[in-house]
Coordinates of C-alpha atoms in Angstrom, one line a residue:
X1 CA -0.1 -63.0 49.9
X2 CA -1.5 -65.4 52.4
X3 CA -5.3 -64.1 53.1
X4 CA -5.4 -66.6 56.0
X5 CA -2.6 -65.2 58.1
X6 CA -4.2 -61.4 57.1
X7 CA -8.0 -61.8 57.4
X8 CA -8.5 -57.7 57.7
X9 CA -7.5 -57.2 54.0
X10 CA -10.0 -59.3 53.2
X11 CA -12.5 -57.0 55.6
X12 CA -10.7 -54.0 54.2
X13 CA -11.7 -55.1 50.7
X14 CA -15.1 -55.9 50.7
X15 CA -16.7 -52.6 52.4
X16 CA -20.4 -52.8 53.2
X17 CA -22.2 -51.2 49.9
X18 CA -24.4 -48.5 52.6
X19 CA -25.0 -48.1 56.1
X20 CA -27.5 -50.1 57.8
X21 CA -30.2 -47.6 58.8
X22 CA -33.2 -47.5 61.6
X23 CA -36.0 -46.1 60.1
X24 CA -39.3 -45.2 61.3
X25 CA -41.9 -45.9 59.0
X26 CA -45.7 -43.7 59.3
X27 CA -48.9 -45.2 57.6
X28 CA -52.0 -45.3 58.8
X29 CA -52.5 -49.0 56.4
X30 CA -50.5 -52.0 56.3
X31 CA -51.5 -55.5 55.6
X32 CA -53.5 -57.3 56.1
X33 CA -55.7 -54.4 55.2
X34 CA -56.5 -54.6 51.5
X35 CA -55.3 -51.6 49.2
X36 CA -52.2 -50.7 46.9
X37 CA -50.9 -48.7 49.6
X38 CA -51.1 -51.0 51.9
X39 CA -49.4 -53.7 50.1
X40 CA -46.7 -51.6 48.4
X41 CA -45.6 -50.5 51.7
X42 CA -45.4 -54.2 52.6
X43 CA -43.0 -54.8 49.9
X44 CA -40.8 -52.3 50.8
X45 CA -40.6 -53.2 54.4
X46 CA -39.9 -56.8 53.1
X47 CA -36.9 -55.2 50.6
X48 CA -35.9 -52.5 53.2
X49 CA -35.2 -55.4 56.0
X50 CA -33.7 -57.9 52.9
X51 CA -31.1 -54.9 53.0
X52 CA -30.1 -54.8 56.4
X53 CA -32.0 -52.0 57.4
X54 CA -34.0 -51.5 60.7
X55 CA -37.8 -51.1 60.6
X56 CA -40.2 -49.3 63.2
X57 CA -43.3 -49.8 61.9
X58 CA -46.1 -46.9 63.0
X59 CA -49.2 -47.5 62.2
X60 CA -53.0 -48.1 63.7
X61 CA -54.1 -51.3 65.9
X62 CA -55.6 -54.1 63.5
X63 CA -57.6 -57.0 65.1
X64 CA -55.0 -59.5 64.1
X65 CA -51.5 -57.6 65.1
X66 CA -50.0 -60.3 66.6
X67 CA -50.0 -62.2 63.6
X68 CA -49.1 -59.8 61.4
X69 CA -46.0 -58.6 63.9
X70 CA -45.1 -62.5 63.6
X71 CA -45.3 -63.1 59.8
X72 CA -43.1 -59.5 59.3
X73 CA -40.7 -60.8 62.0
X74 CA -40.4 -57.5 63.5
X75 CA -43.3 -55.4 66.4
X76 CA -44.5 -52.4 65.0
X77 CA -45.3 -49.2 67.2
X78 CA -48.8 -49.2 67.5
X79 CA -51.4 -46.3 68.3
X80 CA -54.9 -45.9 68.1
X81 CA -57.0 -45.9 65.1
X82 CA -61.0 -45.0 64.4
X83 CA -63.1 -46.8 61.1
X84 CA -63.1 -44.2 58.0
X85 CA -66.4 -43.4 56.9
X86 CA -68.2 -45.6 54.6
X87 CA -64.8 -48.2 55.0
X88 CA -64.9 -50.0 58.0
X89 CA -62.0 -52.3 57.4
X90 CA -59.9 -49.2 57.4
X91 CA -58.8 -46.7 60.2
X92 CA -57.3 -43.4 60.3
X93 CA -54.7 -43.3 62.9
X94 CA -55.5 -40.9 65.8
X95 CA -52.8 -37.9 66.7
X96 CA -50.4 -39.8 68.3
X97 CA -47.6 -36.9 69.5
X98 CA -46.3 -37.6 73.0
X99 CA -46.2 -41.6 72.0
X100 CA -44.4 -41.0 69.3
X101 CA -42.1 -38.1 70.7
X102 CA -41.8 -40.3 73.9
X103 CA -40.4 -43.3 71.8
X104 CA -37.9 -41.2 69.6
X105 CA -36.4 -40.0 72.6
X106 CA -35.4 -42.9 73.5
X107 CA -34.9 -44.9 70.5
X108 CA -33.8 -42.0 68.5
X109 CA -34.4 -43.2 64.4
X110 CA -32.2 -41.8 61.4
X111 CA -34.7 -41.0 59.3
X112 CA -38.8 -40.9 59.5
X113 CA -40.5 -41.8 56.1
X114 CA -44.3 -40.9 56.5
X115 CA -46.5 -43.1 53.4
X116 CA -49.7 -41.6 54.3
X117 CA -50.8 -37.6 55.4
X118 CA -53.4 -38.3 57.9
X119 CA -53.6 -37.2 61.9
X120 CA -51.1 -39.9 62.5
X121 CA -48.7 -38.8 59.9
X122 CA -49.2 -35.2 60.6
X123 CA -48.2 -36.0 64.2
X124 CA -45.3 -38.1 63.5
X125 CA -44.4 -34.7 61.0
X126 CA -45.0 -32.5 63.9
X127 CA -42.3 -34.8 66.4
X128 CA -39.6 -35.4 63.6
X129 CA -39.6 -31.4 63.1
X130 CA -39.2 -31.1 67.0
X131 CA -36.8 -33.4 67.3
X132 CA -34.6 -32.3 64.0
X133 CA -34.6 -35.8 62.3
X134 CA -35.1 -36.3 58.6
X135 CA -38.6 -36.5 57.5
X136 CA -39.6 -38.0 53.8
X137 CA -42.8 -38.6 52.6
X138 CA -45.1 -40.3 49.8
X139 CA -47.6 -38.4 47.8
X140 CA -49.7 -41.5 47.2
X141 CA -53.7 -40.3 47.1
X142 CA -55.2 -37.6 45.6
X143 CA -57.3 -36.5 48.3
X144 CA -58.2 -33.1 47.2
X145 CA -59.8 -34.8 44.1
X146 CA -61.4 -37.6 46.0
X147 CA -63.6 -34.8 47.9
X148 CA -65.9 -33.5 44.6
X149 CA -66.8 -37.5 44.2
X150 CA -68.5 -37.3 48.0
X151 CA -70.3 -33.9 47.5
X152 CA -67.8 -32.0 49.3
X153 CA -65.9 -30.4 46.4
X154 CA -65.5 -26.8 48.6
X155 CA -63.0 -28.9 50.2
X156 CA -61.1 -29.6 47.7
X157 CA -58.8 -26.1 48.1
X158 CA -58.5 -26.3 52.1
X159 CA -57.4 -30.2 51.4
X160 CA -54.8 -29.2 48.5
X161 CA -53.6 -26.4 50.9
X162 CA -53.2 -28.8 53.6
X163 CA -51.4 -31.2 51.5
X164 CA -49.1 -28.9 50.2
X165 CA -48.2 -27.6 54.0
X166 CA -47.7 -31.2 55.0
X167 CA -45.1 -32.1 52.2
X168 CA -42.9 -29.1 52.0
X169 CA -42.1 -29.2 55.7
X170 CA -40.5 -32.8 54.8
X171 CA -37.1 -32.9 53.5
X172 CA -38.4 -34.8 50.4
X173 CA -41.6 -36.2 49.4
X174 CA -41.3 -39.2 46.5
X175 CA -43.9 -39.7 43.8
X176 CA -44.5 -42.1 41.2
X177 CA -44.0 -40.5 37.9
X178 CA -42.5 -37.4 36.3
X179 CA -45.8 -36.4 35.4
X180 CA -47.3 -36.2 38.8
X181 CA -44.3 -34.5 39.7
X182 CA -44.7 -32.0 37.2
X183 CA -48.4 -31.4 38.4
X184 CA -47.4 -31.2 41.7
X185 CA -44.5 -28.6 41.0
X186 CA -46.6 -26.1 39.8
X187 CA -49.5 -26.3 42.5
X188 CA -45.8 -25.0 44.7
X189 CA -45.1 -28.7 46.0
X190 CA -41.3 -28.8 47.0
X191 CA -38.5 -31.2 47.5
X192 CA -39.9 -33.1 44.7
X193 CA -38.3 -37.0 43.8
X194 CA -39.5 -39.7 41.7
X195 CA -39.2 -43.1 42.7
X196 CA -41.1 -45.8 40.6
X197 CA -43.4 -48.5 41.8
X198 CA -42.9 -51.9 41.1
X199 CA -44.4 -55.4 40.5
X200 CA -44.3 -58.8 42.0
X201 CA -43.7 -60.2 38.9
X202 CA -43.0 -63.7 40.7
X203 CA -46.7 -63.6 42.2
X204 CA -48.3 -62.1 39.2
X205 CA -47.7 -63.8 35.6
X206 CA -49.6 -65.5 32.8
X207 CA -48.2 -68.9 34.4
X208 CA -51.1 -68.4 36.8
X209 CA -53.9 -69.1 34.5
X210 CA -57.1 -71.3 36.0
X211 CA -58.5 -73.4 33.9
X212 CA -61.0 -74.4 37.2
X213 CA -61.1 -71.0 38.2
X214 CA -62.5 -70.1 35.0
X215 CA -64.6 -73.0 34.5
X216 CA -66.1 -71.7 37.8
X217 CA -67.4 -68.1 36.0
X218 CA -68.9 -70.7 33.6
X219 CA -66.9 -69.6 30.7
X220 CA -65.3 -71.3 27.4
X221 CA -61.3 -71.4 26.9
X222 CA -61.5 -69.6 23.9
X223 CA -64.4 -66.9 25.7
X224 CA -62.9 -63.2 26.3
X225 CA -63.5 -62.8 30.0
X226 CA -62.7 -58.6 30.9
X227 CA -61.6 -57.9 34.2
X228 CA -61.8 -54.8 36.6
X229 CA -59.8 -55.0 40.0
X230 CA -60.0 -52.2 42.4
X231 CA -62.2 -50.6 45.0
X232 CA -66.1 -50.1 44.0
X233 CA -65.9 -46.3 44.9
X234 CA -67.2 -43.7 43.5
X235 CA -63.8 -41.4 42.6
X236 CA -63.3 -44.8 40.4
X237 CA -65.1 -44.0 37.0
X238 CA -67.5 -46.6 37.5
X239 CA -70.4 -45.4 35.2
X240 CA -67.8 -45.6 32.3
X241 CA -66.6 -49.2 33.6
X242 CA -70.3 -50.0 32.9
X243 CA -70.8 -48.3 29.4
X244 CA -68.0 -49.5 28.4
X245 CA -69.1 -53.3 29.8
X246 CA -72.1 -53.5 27.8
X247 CA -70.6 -51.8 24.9
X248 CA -68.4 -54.5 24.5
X249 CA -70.9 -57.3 25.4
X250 CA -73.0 -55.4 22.4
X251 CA -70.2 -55.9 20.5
X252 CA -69.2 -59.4 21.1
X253 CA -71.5 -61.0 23.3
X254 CA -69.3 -63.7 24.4
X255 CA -67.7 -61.1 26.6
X256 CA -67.6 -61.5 30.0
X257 CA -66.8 -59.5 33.2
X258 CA -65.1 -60.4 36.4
X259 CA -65.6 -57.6 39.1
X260 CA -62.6 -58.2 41.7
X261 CA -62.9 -55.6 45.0
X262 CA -65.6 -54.6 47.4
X263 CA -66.6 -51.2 48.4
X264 CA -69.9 -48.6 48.9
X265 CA -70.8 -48.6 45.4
X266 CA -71.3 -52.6 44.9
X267 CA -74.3 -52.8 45.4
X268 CA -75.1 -49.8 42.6
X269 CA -72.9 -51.8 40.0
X270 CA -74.0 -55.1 40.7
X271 CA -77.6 -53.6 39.9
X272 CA -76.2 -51.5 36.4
X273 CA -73.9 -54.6 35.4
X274 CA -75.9 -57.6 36.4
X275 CA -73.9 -59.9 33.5
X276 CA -70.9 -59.2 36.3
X277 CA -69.2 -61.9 38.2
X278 CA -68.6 -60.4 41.9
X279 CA -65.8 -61.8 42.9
X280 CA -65.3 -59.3 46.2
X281 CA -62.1 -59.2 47.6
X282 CA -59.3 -61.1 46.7
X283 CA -55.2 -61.5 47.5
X284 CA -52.3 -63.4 47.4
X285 CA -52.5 -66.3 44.7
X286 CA -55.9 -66.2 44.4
X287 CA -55.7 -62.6 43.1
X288 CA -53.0 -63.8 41.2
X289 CA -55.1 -66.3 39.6
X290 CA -58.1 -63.9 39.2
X291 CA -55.4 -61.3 36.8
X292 CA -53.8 -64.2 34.9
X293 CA -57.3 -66.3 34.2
X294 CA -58.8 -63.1 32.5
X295 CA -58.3 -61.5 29.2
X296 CA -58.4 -58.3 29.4
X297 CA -58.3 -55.5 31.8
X298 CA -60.3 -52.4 32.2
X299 CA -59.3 -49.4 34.2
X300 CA -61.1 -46.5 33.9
X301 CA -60.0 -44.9 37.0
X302 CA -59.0 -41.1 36.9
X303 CA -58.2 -40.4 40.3
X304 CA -54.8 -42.2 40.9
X305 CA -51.8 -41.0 42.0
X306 CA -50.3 -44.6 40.5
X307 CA -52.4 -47.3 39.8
X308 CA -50.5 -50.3 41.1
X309 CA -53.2 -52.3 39.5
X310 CA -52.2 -51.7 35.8
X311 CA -48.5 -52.8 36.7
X312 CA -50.1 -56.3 37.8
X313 CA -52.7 -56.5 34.9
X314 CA -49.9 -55.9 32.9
X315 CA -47.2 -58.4 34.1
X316 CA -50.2 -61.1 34.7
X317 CA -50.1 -61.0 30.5
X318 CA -53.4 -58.8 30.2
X319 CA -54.7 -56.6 27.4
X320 CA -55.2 -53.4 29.4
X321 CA -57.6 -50.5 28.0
X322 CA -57.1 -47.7 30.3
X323 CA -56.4 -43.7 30.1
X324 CA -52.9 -42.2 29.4
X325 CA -52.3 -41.4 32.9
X326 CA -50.8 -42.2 36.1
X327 CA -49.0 -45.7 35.5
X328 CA -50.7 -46.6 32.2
X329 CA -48.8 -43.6 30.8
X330 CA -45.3 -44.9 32.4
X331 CA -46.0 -48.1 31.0
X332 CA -47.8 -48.4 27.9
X333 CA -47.5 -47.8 24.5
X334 CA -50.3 -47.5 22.8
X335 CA -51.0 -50.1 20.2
X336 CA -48.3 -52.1 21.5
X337 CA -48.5 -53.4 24.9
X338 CA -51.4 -51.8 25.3
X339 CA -54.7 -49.3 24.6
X340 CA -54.6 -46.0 26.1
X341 CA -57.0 -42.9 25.8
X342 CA -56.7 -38.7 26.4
X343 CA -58.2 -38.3 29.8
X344 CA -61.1 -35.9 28.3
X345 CA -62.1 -38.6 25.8
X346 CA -63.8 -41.1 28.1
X347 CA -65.4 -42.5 24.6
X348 CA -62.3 -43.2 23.5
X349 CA -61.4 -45.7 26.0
X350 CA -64.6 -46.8 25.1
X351 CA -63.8 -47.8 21.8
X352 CA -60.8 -49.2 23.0
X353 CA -62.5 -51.7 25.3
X354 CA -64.7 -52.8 22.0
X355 CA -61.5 -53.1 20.0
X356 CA -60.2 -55.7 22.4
X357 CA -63.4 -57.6 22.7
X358 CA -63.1 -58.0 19.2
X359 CA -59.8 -58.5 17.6
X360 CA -58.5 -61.5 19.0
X361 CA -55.0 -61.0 17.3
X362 CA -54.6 -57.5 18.7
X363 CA -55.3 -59.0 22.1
X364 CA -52.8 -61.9 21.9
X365 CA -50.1 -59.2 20.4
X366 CA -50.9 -57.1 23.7
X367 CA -51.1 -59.9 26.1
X368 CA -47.7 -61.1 25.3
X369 CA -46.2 -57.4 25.0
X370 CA -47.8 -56.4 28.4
X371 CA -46.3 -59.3 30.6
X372 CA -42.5 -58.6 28.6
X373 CA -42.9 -54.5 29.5
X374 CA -43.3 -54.9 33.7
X375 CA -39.9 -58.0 33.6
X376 CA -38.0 -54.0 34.5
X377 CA -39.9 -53.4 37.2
X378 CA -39.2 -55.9 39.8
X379 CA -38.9 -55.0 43.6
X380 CA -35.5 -55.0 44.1
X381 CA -34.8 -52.2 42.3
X382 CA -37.6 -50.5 43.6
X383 CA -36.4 -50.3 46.8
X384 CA -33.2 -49.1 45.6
X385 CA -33.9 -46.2 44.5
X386 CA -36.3 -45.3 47.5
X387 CA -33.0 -46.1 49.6
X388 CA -31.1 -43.9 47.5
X389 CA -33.3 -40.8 48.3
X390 CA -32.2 -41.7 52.2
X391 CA -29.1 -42.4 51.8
X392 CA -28.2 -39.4 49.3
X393 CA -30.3 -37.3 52.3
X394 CA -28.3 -38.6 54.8
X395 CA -25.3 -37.8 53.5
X396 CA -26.0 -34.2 52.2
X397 CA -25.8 -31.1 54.6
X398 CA -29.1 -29.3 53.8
X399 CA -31.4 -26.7 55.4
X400 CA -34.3 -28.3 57.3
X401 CA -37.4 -26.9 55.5
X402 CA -39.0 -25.6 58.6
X403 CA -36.4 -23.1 58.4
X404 CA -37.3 -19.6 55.9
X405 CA -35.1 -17.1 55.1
X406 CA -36.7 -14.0 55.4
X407 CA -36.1 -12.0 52.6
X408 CA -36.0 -8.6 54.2
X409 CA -34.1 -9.4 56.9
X410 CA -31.7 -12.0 56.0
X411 CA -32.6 -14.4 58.9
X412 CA -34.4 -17.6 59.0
X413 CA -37.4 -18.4 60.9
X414 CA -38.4 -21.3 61.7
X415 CA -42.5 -21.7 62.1
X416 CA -44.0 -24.6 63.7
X417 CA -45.0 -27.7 61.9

């Protein structure tokens, strides 16, 4: 057969592999905003758009949005925002209903997929309902935990109850691991699906390694350097990241530790830990550098709903001591890529961090195990599987769940969101 005379078989035989879809995308945090949510949901924009699909971005006014709409190559919907409490470089998005409701109207999405349950995501629920489009949802912060670490633990039911309203009236709500999906199940979360996380495993990798980076925390070549990245908090562990600092220094006082992030509790840590190199914030290559130049990473964090941190300690060739939970249980095996501990036996983790700080051959057999476990876990498949909850949604007549069949009456009822 000539394919030149008969170009449609050739169009015939090569149909597209999905539909391209507009999607309206809800967070009240995007780059350049510092935080795993932040930058995971960059990622996926980046993947979602690599695949044809149409982005509408949602999210608070920054103080450099015209750069960022440039660099993403698309103009998000922006609303207004106010500072979070005790994190100025972050906002909340304010309610946001007749923009929002005005916009779909008009420019009517497929689907809405809302990453974070705040007023502007509860408002963007509230119009998707209305207007009878698809609503997803990520179940990425533990809020209802957060609150006992800021002396407000009688929230912590009201929050939980609000949570769980928020994500069953979506049509599915995606979390990390089966684990936090089994959690979630039996507190009567719904519409459950697990979609992984994934690495940059270009940006972050051993290759990376500073030698004037680490000359620069005045250390040797051969000298352990431990590393913690993540938000100085309080719902982050941090007295254990500091008995567990000097325990190793006690241990092997060549030890030293590198303190990547910037939050409330700095000051408090700096003053607990004052061996620690503060290295504040850092991103991009730089961060990059940071992982790869260490040694070993400690992460004694219990509050998680992921953890994207472990995923780049890991890949940047670390030795990682943290608990068996959130991503460290996805990811490592104890002893072999890694040291993990029960989550009610903080002294465990402990005695993990001393192990590393003292076996050297242990840490080399982790290092190199760590970076080969995360070479899975790249983007690209990442975002396939989050497009495969749309798509597979899409496709599939369902029952929106505003609507409740009464069980007395046989009719459904349909309260408002």
């Amino acid at each position: 057969m000539n394919y030149d005379q008969d170009p449609a078989v050739l169009l015939e035989s090569y149909p597209a592999a999905y539909r391209s879809l507009r999607l309206a995308l809800v967070t009240e945090t995007y780059p350049p905003e510092v935080n795993g949510v932040a930058i995971t949901l960059q990622r996926l924009v980046q993947g979602l758009r690599a695949n044809n699909h149409h982005i509408q971005l949602v999210r608070p006014r920054q103080t450099v949005d015209r750069e960022a709409a440039i660099q993403d190559g698309f103009a998000p919907l922006l609303t207004k925002g106010f500072p979070i409490p005790k994190y100025p470089h972050l906002r909340l998005g304010a309610p946001a209903r007749k923009l929002l409701m005005a916009n779909w109207q008009v420019n009517r999405p497929d689907l809405v997929h809302i990453a974070t349950e705040g007023p502007l995501g509860w408002s963007a629920l509230k119009v998707a309902r209305k207007l009878k489009l698809p609503v997803t949802s990520d179940f990425r912060t533990n809020f209802d935990t957060y609150s006992r670490h800021y002396g407000m633990a009688w929230l912590k039911k009201p929050i939980g109850a609000y949570l769980r309203r928020f994500h069953n009236l979506c049509d599915a709500t995606m979390v990390p691991t089966a684990k936090l999906r089994d959690e979630l199940s039996q507190r009567d979360f719904e519409r459950l699906q697990v979609v992984a996380r994934g690495v940059d495993t270009a940006l972050f990798n051993p290759t990376k390694r500073s030698a004037e980076l680490r000359q620069s925390w005045g250390v040797r070549d051969n000298q352990p350097v431990a590393l913690s990245v993540g938000r100085l908090a309080t719902e982050k562990n941090l007295p254990l990241l500091v008995q567990a600092a000097h325990a190793m220094r006690n241990a092997n006082p060549d030890v030293a530790l590198v303190v990547v992030g910037d939050g409330p509790a700095r000051q408090g840590f700096a003053q607990q830990c004052p061996f620690a190199i503060m290295a504040g914030f850092q991103t991009g290559e730089a961060l990059a550098q940071h992982y790869a130049s260490a040694d070993i990473f400690l992460f004694p964090s219990l509050s998680e709903t992921f953890g994207n941190v472990t995923l780049e300690a890991a890949a940047s060739g670390l030795a990682i001591s943290a608990f068996d939970y959130a991503a460290a249980s996805e990811l490592i095996v104890h002893a072999d890529n890694g040291l993990v501990a029960a989550i009610d036996k903080p002294q465990d983790f402990i005695n993990n961090a001393i192990e590393l700080a003292t076996d050297t051959a242990l840490r080399h057999k982790l290092r190199s195990n760590a970076n080969a476990s995360t070479q899975r876990m790249a983007w690209e498949a990442i975002v396939d599987q989050v497009q495969d909850v749309w798509l597979d949604l899409l496709r599939t007549p369902h029952t929106s769940p505003t609507q409740r069949v009464d069980t007395k009456t046989g009719f459904a009822t349909a309260p408002q969101a």
